């Protein structure tokens, strides 16, 4: 038996934010990030709608990119004090992910962060509050997923929380919010969405319900991502839907080792100048992982189906896999995303010498590989890597060398 779970309600299209005025409750806490929702007026609008619905509103702001365990605990304390019956998370993946984890701690104060990270092991939520997610970026799709990513900066590791309990009750997918994204964010979130779709389609947990979502979102992303990056607002509006469909697919079909590797490299080199931004990491690693997974015959056939839907050509699955890899690498070029960690430079742009020194990468490689194998996303990957294979694969992602094993 398998399960397919989505939010109870999904409101989409321009102006969808206005549905907040129809919510029923006494108190709502809005969780937001670094200021873009306030700067563009969406926070004020959301607060006004909730007050129109008769609610008392409190704002928890300043949730950082790659939210920390400490921020989660601080937000949960604020919720315990205010006692909201609605949690409204607004913004990109970071504030929504953080608010999901805060929600768990609010409902069950005795739960530790380690408890939260037990895959599909959470207690029943909604004893105190319901959850609404309002997405402003077109990539993470956390507004419809059973996942949250929280960073333990002491360990330099991003941990996925995975449980259908944290699937939001309501998702609001309003393209007005996404039109404010800076260009670099369009690139990274878009390739995150592409990775979600591709990994969901070849995941060992795929099914008829997820396949349709994954394939259609791939077609939409292929059609619209580069145009969205180059300023086409209609394409950007469509990308907001495409990434949501990708999220519906992967929330139920799960992911693979592209995400495992991205989670475990993202904060691993922060002491050398920067995070490897999640969407950029996925973009760099996806072609390598496709080459690795395609050694599995079932995965190779499914990559061939993706290539067919993308109309890439090829007379057999080997040719189709190569054409798919080449296409994704060209997308990275069009979006100014580097092909490997070695060339990952300031502000995530390609450079000859990136911020991760070779000797540091090699020194940390065994631990990163071990952590990636243990990541929650690895179990549904179509090919299970050994420690040696994961290290070799990560080296290919560092040097941009061919995957031939």
CSV table of C-alpha atoms in Angstrom, one decimal, residues 9-325:
chain,number,residue,atom,x,y,z
A,9,UNK,CA,-6.8,23.2,-0.2
A,10,UNK,CA,-4.6,24.9,-2.7
A,11,UNK,CA,-5.5,28.4,-3.9
A,12,UNK,CA,-3.7,29.5,-7.0
A,13,UNK,CA,-3.6,32.3,-9.5
A,14,UNK,CA,-3.1,36.1,-9.2
A,15,UNK,CA,-4.6,37.5,-6.1
A,16,UNK,CA,-4.9,34.2,-4.3
A,17,UNK,CA,-3.4,35.7,-1.2
A,18,UNK,CA,-6.8,37.3,-0.6
A,19,UNK,CA,-8.2,34.0,0.6
A,20,UNK,CA,-6.7,34.7,4.0
A,21,UNK,CA,-9.6,37.0,4.8
A,22,UNK,CA,-11.9,33.9,4.7
A,23,UNK,CA,-9.9,32.0,7.4
A,24,UNK,CA,-11.6,31.2,10.6
A,25,UNK,CA,-9.6,31.4,13.9
A,26,UNK,CA,-8.7,33.6,16.9
A,27,UNK,CA,-4.9,34.1,16.5
A,28,UNK,CA,-2.5,33.8,13.6
A,29,UNK,CA,1.3,34.0,13.7
A,30,UNK,CA,2.9,35.0,10.4
A,31,UNK,CA,6.5,33.6,9.9
A,32,UNK,CA,8.6,35.5,7.4
A,33,UNK,CA,12.2,35.8,6.3
A,34,UNK,CA,14.6,38.6,5.5
A,35,UNK,CA,12.3,41.4,4.4
A,36,UNK,CA,11.2,41.0,0.8
A,37,UNK,CA,7.6,40.2,1.8
A,38,UNK,CA,7.6,43.4,3.8
A,39,UNK,CA,9.4,45.4,1.2
A,40,UNK,CA,6.9,44.5,-1.6
A,41,UNK,CA,3.8,44.9,0.6
A,42,UNK,CA,2.8,41.3,0.8
A,43,UNK,CA,3.3,41.0,4.6
A,44,UNK,CA,1.1,44.0,5.3
A,45,UNK,CA,-1.5,42.7,2.9
A,46,UNK,CA,-1.6,39.2,4.6
A,47,UNK,CA,-1.8,40.9,8.0
A,48,UNK,CA,-4.7,43.0,6.9
A,49,UNK,CA,-6.6,40.1,5.4
A,50,UNK,CA,-6.2,38.1,8.6
A,51,UNK,CA,-7.4,41.0,10.7
A,52,UNK,CA,-10.3,41.4,8.4
A,53,UNK,CA,-11.1,37.7,9.2
A,54,UNK,CA,-11.3,38.7,12.9
A,55,UNK,CA,-7.9,37.4,14.0
A,56,UNK,CA,-5.3,38.8,16.3
A,57,UNK,CA,-2.0,38.7,14.4
A,58,UNK,CA,1.6,38.4,15.6
A,59,UNK,CA,4.6,38.5,13.2
A,60,UNK,CA,7.8,36.4,13.7
A,61,UNK,CA,10.3,37.8,11.2
A,62,UNK,CA,14.0,37.5,10.4
A,63,UNK,CA,14.1,33.8,9.5
A,64,UNK,CA,17.5,33.4,7.8
A,65,UNK,CA,18.3,31.5,4.6
A,66,UNK,CA,19.1,27.9,5.5
A,67,UNK,CA,17.3,28.2,8.9
A,68,UNK,CA,19.0,27.0,12.0
A,69,UNK,CA,18.0,24.8,14.8
A,70,UNK,CA,18.3,27.9,17.1
A,71,UNK,CA,15.8,29.9,15.0
A,72,UNK,CA,13.3,27.0,15.1
A,73,UNK,CA,13.5,26.8,18.9
A,74,UNK,CA,13.1,30.6,19.2
A,75,UNK,CA,10.1,30.6,16.9
A,76,UNK,CA,8.5,27.7,18.8
A,77,UNK,CA,8.9,29.7,22.1
A,78,UNK,CA,7.2,32.7,20.5
A,79,UNK,CA,4.3,30.4,19.4
A,80,UNK,CA,4.0,28.9,22.9
A,81,UNK,CA,3.6,32.5,24.3
A,82,UNK,CA,1.1,33.7,21.6
A,83,UNK,CA,-0.8,30.4,21.2
A,84,UNK,CA,-1.9,30.8,17.5
A,85,UNK,CA,-4.5,28.5,16.0
A,86,UNK,CA,-3.2,29.4,12.5
A,87,UNK,CA,0.5,29.5,11.5
A,88,UNK,CA,1.0,31.4,8.2
A,89,UNK,CA,4.4,30.9,6.7
A,90,UNK,CA,5.3,33.3,3.9
A,91,UNK,CA,8.2,33.5,1.6
A,92,UNK,CA,10.7,31.1,0.1
A,93,UNK,CA,11.6,27.6,1.3
A,94,UNK,CA,13.5,28.9,4.4
A,95,UNK,CA,10.7,30.6,6.3
A,96,UNK,CA,8.2,27.9,5.4
A,97,UNK,CA,10.6,25.1,6.4
A,98,UNK,CA,11.5,26.8,9.6
A,99,UNK,CA,7.8,27.4,10.5
A,100,UNK,CA,7.0,23.7,9.9
A,101,UNK,CA,9.7,22.7,12.4
A,102,UNK,CA,8.5,25.4,14.8
A,103,UNK,CA,4.9,24.0,14.5
A,104,UNK,CA,6.1,20.5,15.6
A,105,UNK,CA,7.9,22.0,18.7
A,106,UNK,CA,4.9,24.2,19.5
A,107,UNK,CA,2.5,21.3,19.5
A,108,UNK,CA,4.9,19.0,21.3
A,109,UNK,CA,7.3,21.0,23.5
A,110,UNK,CA,9.1,17.9,24.7
A,111,UNK,CA,10.1,16.8,21.2
A,112,UNK,CA,13.8,17.3,20.5
A,113,UNK,CA,15.3,18.3,17.1
A,114,UNK,CA,16.7,14.7,16.9
A,115,UNK,CA,13.2,13.4,17.4
A,116,UNK,CA,11.9,15.6,14.5
A,117,UNK,CA,14.5,14.0,12.2
A,118,UNK,CA,13.2,10.5,12.6
A,119,UNK,CA,11.8,9.8,9.1
A,120,UNK,CA,7.9,9.6,9.2
A,121,UNK,CA,8.1,9.4,13.0
A,122,UNK,CA,6.2,12.5,14.1
A,123,UNK,CA,3.2,12.5,16.4
A,124,UNK,CA,-0.2,13.8,15.2
A,125,UNK,CA,-0.2,17.6,14.7
A,126,UNK,CA,-3.1,20.0,14.5
A,127,UNK,CA,-3.9,19.7,18.2
A,128,UNK,CA,-3.1,23.4,18.6
A,129,UNK,CA,-2.9,25.0,15.1
A,130,UNK,CA,-3.3,24.5,11.4
A,131,UNK,CA,-0.7,25.5,8.9
A,132,UNK,CA,-0.9,27.7,5.8
A,133,UNK,CA,2.1,28.1,3.4
A,134,UNK,CA,2.4,31.0,1.0
A,135,UNK,CA,5.2,30.5,-1.5
A,136,UNK,CA,7.2,33.5,-3.0
A,137,UNK,CA,9.8,31.5,-4.9
A,138,UNK,CA,9.4,29.0,-7.7
A,139,UNK,CA,11.4,26.0,-6.6
A,140,UNK,CA,11.3,24.4,-3.2
A,141,UNK,CA,7.5,23.7,-3.3
A,142,UNK,CA,7.6,23.3,0.4
A,143,UNK,CA,4.1,24.8,0.4
A,144,UNK,CA,2.8,21.3,-0.7
A,145,UNK,CA,5.4,18.9,0.7
A,146,UNK,CA,5.9,16.7,3.7
A,147,UNK,CA,9.5,18.0,4.1
A,148,UNK,CA,11.5,20.6,5.9
A,149,UNK,CA,15.2,21.3,5.7
A,150,UNK,CA,16.9,22.7,8.9
A,151,UNK,CA,20.6,23.3,9.3
A,152,UNK,CA,22.7,22.4,12.3
A,153,UNK,CA,25.6,24.9,11.9
A,154,UNK,CA,27.7,23.3,14.7
A,155,UNK,CA,27.8,20.1,12.6
A,156,UNK,CA,27.7,21.9,9.2
A,157,UNK,CA,24.9,19.6,8.1
A,158,UNK,CA,21.4,20.2,6.7
A,159,UNK,CA,18.8,17.7,8.1
A,160,UNK,CA,15.6,16.9,6.2
A,161,UNK,CA,12.5,16.4,8.4
A,162,UNK,CA,10.1,14.1,6.6
A,163,UNK,CA,6.6,13.3,7.6
A,164,UNK,CA,3.1,13.7,6.1
A,165,UNK,CA,2.0,15.4,9.3
A,166,UNK,CA,3.9,18.6,8.2
A,167,UNK,CA,2.2,18.8,4.8
A,168,UNK,CA,0.4,22.2,5.1
A,169,UNK,CA,-3.4,22.3,5.4
A,170,UNK,CA,-3.6,25.2,2.9
A,171,UNK,CA,-1.2,26.2,0.2
A,172,UNK,CA,-1.4,29.6,-1.5
A,173,UNK,CA,0.4,29.7,-4.9
A,174,UNK,CA,0.0,33.4,-6.0
A,175,UNK,CA,2.4,34.3,-8.9
A,176,UNK,CA,2.3,38.0,-7.8
A,177,UNK,CA,4.8,37.0,-5.1
A,178,UNK,CA,7.1,35.2,-7.4
A,179,UNK,CA,7.4,38.1,-9.8
A,180,UNK,CA,9.6,39.9,-7.2
A,181,UNK,CA,12.3,37.2,-7.3
A,182,UNK,CA,15.8,38.4,-8.2
A,183,UNK,CA,17.3,36.8,-11.3
A,184,UNK,CA,19.8,34.5,-9.5
A,185,UNK,CA,17.0,33.2,-7.3
A,186,UNK,CA,15.0,32.4,-10.4
A,187,UNK,CA,17.8,30.2,-11.7
A,188,UNK,CA,18.5,28.4,-8.5
A,189,UNK,CA,14.9,27.7,-7.5
A,190,UNK,CA,14.1,26.7,-11.1
A,191,UNK,CA,16.8,24.0,-11.2
A,192,UNK,CA,15.7,22.9,-7.8
A,193,UNK,CA,12.3,22.3,-9.3
A,194,UNK,CA,13.7,20.5,-12.3
A,195,UNK,CA,15.7,18.2,-9.9
A,196,UNK,CA,12.6,17.5,-7.9
A,197,UNK,CA,10.7,16.4,-11.0
A,198,UNK,CA,13.5,14.2,-12.4
A,199,UNK,CA,14.3,12.6,-9.1
A,200,UNK,CA,10.7,11.9,-8.4
A,201,UNK,CA,10.2,10.3,-11.8
A,202,UNK,CA,13.1,7.8,-11.3
A,203,UNK,CA,12.6,7.3,-7.6
A,204,UNK,CA,11.9,3.7,-6.4
A,205,UNK,CA,8.7,5.2,-4.8
A,206,UNK,CA,7.2,6.6,-8.0
A,207,UNK,CA,3.7,5.7,-9.0
A,208,UNK,CA,1.0,6.6,-11.6
A,209,UNK,CA,-0.1,9.6,-9.5
A,210,UNK,CA,3.4,11.1,-9.2
A,211,UNK,CA,4.6,10.3,-12.7
A,212,UNK,CA,2.0,12.5,-14.3
A,213,UNK,CA,2.9,15.4,-12.1
A,214,UNK,CA,6.6,14.9,-12.6
A,215,UNK,CA,6.5,14.7,-16.4
A,216,UNK,CA,4.2,17.7,-16.9
A,217,UNK,CA,6.3,19.8,-14.6
A,218,UNK,CA,9.5,18.9,-16.5
A,219,UNK,CA,7.8,19.9,-19.7
A,220,UNK,CA,6.7,23.2,-18.2
A,221,UNK,CA,10.1,23.9,-16.7
A,222,UNK,CA,11.8,23.2,-20.0
A,223,UNK,CA,9.5,25.6,-21.7
A,224,UNK,CA,9.6,28.4,-19.2
A,225,UNK,CA,12.6,28.5,-16.9
A,226,UNK,CA,15.2,30.2,-19.1
A,227,UNK,CA,12.6,32.7,-20.3
A,228,UNK,CA,11.6,33.4,-16.7
A,229,UNK,CA,15.2,34.0,-15.9
A,230,UNK,CA,15.5,36.4,-18.8
A,231,UNK,CA,12.6,38.5,-17.5
A,232,UNK,CA,9.4,37.1,-19.1
A,233,UNK,CA,6.8,37.6,-16.4
A,234,UNK,CA,4.2,35.3,-18.1
A,235,UNK,CA,6.8,32.5,-18.0
A,236,UNK,CA,7.6,33.3,-14.4
A,237,UNK,CA,3.9,33.0,-13.5
A,238,UNK,CA,3.8,29.6,-15.2
A,239,UNK,CA,7.0,28.5,-13.4
A,240,UNK,CA,5.2,29.1,-10.1
A,241,UNK,CA,2.7,26.5,-11.1
A,242,UNK,CA,5.4,24.1,-12.5
A,243,UNK,CA,7.4,24.1,-9.3
A,244,UNK,CA,4.3,23.4,-7.3
A,245,UNK,CA,3.5,20.3,-9.5
A,246,UNK,CA,7.1,19.2,-9.0
A,247,UNK,CA,6.6,19.5,-5.3
A,248,UNK,CA,3.4,17.4,-5.4
A,249,UNK,CA,5.4,14.7,-7.2
A,250,UNK,CA,8.4,14.5,-5.0
A,251,UNK,CA,6.5,14.9,-1.7
A,252,UNK,CA,4.9,11.6,-2.5
A,253,UNK,CA,7.5,9.8,-4.7
A,254,UNK,CA,10.4,11.0,-2.6
A,255,UNK,CA,13.8,12.1,-4.0
A,256,UNK,CA,17.3,10.7,-4.6
A,257,UNK,CA,21.0,11.3,-4.0
A,258,UNK,CA,21.2,14.6,-5.8
A,259,UNK,CA,19.4,16.0,-2.8
A,260,UNK,CA,21.3,13.8,-0.4
A,261,UNK,CA,24.6,15.3,-1.7
A,262,UNK,CA,23.2,18.8,-1.8
A,263,UNK,CA,22.1,18.6,1.8
A,264,UNK,CA,25.4,17.4,3.0
A,265,UNK,CA,27.6,19.7,1.0
A,266,UNK,CA,25.5,22.9,1.4
A,267,UNK,CA,26.9,24.0,4.8
A,268,UNK,CA,30.1,21.8,4.8
A,269,UNK,CA,32.3,24.6,3.6
A,270,UNK,CA,30.7,27.6,5.2
A,271,UNK,CA,34.0,28.4,7.0
A,272,UNK,CA,35.6,29.0,3.6
A,273,UNK,CA,33.4,31.8,2.5
A,274,UNK,CA,29.9,30.7,1.5
A,275,UNK,CA,27.2,28.0,1.5
A,276,UNK,CA,26.7,26.0,-1.7
A,277,UNK,CA,23.2,27.3,-2.4
A,278,UNK,CA,20.8,24.4,-2.5
A,279,UNK,CA,19.4,24.9,-6.0
A,280,UNK,CA,22.8,25.5,-7.5
A,281,UNK,CA,24.1,22.3,-5.8
A,282,UNK,CA,21.2,20.4,-7.3
A,283,UNK,CA,21.9,21.9,-10.8
A,284,UNK,CA,25.6,20.9,-10.6
A,285,UNK,CA,25.0,17.4,-9.3
A,286,UNK,CA,22.0,16.3,-11.3
A,287,UNK,CA,23.8,15.5,-14.6
A,288,UNK,CA,26.4,13.4,-12.6
A,289,UNK,CA,23.8,11.5,-10.7
A,290,UNK,CA,21.8,10.8,-13.9
A,291,UNK,CA,25.0,9.2,-15.4
A,292,UNK,CA,25.5,7.2,-12.2
A,293,UNK,CA,21.9,6.1,-11.9
A,294,UNK,CA,21.6,5.2,-15.6
A,295,UNK,CA,23.8,2.1,-14.9
A,296,UNK,CA,20.5,0.8,-13.5
A,297,UNK,CA,18.4,-0.4,-16.4
A,298,UNK,CA,15.1,0.6,-14.9
A,299,UNK,CA,16.3,4.1,-14.2
A,300,UNK,CA,17.9,4.4,-17.7
A,301,UNK,CA,14.6,3.6,-19.3
A,302,UNK,CA,12.8,6.2,-17.2
A,303,UNK,CA,15.4,8.8,-18.1
A,304,UNK,CA,14.7,7.9,-21.7
A,305,UNK,CA,11.0,8.6,-21.2
A,306,UNK,CA,11.9,12.0,-19.8
A,307,UNK,CA,14.1,12.7,-22.8
A,308,UNK,CA,11.2,11.6,-25.1
A,309,UNK,CA,8.7,14.0,-23.4
A,310,UNK,CA,11.3,16.8,-23.7
A,311,UNK,CA,11.7,15.9,-27.5
A,312,UNK,CA,15.4,15.6,-27.2
A,313,UNK,CA,15.8,12.8,-29.8
A,314,UNK,CA,18.0,9.7,-29.6
A,315,UNK,CA,17.4,6.2,-31.0
A,316,UNK,CA,18.1,4.3,-27.8
A,317,UNK,CA,18.1,4.9,-24.1
A,318,UNK,CA,21.9,5.4,-23.9
A,319,UNK,CA,21.7,8.2,-26.5
A,320,UNK,CA,18.7,9.7,-24.7
A,321,UNK,CA,20.4,9.7,-21.4
A,322,UNK,CA,23.4,11.6,-22.9
A,323,UNK,CA,21.1,14.1,-24.6
A,324,UNK,CA,19.3,14.7,-21.3
A,325,UNK,CA,22.6,15.3,-19.5
